Tab-separated table of C-alpha atoms in Angstrom:
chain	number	residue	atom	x	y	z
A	1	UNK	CA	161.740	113.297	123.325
A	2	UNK	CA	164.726	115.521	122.405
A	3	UNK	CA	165.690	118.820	123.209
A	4	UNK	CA	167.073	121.843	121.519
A	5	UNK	CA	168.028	125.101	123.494
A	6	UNK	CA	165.699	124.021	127.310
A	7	UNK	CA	162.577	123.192	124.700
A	8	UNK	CA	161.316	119.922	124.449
A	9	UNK	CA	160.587	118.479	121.085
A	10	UNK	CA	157.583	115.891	120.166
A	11	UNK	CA	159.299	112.797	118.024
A	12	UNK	CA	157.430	111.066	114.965
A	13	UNK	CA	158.460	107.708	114.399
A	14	UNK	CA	157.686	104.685	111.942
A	15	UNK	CA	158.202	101.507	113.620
A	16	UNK	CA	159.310	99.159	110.740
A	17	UNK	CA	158.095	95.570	111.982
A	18	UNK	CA	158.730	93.774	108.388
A	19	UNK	CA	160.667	94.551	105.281
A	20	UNK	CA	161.017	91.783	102.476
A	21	UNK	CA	162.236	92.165	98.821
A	22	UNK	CA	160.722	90.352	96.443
A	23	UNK	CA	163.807	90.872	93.865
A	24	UNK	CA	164.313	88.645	91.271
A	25	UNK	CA	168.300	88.057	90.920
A	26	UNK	CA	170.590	86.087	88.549
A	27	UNK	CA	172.473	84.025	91.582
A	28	UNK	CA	170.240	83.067	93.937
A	29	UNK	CA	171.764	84.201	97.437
A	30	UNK	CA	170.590	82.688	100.794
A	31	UNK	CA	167.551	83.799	101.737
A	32	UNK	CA	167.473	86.851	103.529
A	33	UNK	CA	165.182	87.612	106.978
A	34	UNK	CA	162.958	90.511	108.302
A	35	UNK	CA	165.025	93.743	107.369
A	36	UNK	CA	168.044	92.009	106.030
A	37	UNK	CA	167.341	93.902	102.211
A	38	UNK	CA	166.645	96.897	103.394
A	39	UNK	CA	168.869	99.492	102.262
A	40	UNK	CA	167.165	103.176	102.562
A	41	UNK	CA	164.035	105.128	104.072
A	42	UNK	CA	163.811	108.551	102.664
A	43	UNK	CA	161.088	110.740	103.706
A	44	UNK	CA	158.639	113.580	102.419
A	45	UNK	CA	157.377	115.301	105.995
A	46	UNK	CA	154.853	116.944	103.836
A	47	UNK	CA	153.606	115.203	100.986
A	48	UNK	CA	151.509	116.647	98.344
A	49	UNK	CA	149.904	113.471	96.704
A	50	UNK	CA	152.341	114.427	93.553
A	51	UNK	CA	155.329	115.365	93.529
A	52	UNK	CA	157.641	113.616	96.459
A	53	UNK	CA	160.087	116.284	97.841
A	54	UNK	CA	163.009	114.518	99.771
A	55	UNK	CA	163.513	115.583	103.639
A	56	UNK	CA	164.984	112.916	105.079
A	57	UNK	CA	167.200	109.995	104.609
A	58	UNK	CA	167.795	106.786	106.907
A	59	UNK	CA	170.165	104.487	106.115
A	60	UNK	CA	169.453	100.257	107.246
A	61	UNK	CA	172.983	100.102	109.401
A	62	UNK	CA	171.677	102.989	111.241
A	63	UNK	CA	167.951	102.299	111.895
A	64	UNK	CA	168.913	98.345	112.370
A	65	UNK	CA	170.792	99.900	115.401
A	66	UNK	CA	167.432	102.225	116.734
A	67	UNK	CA	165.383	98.327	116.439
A	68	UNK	CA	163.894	99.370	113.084
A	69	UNK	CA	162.561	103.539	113.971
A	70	UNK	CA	162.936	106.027	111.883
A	71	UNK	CA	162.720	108.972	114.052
A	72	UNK	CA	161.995	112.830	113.342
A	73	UNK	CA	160.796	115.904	114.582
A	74	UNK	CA	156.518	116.133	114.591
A	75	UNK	CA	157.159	119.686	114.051
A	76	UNK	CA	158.442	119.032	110.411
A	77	UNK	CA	155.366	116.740	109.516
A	78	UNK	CA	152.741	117.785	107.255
A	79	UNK	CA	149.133	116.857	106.240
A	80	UNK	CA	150.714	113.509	105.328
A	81	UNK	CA	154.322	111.639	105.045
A	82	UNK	CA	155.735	109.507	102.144
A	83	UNK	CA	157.943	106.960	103.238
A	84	UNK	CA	159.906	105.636	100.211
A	85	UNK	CA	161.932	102.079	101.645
A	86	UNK	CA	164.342	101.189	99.062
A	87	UNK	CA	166.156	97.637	98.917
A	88	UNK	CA	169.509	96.511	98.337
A	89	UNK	CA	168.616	95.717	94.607
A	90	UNK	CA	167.368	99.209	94.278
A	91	UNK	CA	163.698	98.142	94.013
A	92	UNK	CA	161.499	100.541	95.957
A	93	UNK	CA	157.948	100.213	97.908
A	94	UNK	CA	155.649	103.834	99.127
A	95	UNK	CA	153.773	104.171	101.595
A	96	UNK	CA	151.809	107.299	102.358
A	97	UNK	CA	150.954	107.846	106.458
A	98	UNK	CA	148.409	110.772	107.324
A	99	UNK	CA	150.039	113.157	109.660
A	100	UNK	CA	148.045	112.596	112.539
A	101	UNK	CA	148.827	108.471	112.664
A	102	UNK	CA	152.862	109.853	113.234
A	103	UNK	CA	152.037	111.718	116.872
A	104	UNK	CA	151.445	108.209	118.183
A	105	UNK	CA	154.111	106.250	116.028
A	106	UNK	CA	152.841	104.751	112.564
A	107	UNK	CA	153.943	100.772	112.188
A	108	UNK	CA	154.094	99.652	109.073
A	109	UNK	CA	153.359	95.908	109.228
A	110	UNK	CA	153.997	94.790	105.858
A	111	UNK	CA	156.277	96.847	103.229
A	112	UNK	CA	157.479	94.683	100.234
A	113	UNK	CA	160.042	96.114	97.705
A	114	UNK	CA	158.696	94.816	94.265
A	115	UNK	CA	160.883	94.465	91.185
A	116	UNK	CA	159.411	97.389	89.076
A	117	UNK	CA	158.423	99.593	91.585
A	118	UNK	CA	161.372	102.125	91.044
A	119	UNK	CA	160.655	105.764	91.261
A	120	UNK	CA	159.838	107.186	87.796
A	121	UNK	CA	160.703	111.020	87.366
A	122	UNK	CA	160.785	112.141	91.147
């Protein structure tokens, strides 16, 4: 938990436990691990199931250093979270995560960043 001004503040958090692209590239480079093409998590703390409204943005170097959390205040979250996990490529994969999951930490066991799966008009 952090604090601000003697209060103490409840922490959401997304465990990431496996990231893979699945980008198709001219030059094939050596093949990357768990994480490795991860480039971006940016968050909607209150998604409406339309229109994505960035809150948040983590950057790999940062959350590789936090072992893979993405950590923010439960007082900013919503009915639901959109966690938008972009790759180095600049492929993207969603996930939506009901409020309630994010007061115990939401893991996200399998997010794959598809060629195609760009955001269109958010």
């Amino acid at each position: 938990m952090n604090q601000r001004n003697g209060e103490l503040l409840l922490e959401a958090f997304i465990r990431i436990k496996t990231f893979k692209s699945e980008a198709v590239v001219r030059k094939p480079l050596r093949k990357k691990g768990n994480c490795e093409t991860l480039s971006t998590v940016m968050l909607d703390y209150d998604y409406n199931g339309d229109v994505f409204n960035l809150d948040a943005v983590f950057f790999a170097d940062a959350l590789e250093k936090v072992d893979w959390e993405v950590r923010f205040p439960m007082e900013s979250v919503g009915g639901q979270v959109m966690a938008v996990f972009i790759d180095i490529y600049g492929n993207e994969a969603r996930e939506v995560i009901p409020g309630e999951q994010l007061g115990m930490g939401a893991t996200t066991d399998k997010v794959q960043a598809k060629r195609g799966d760009r955001t269109k008009g958010e």
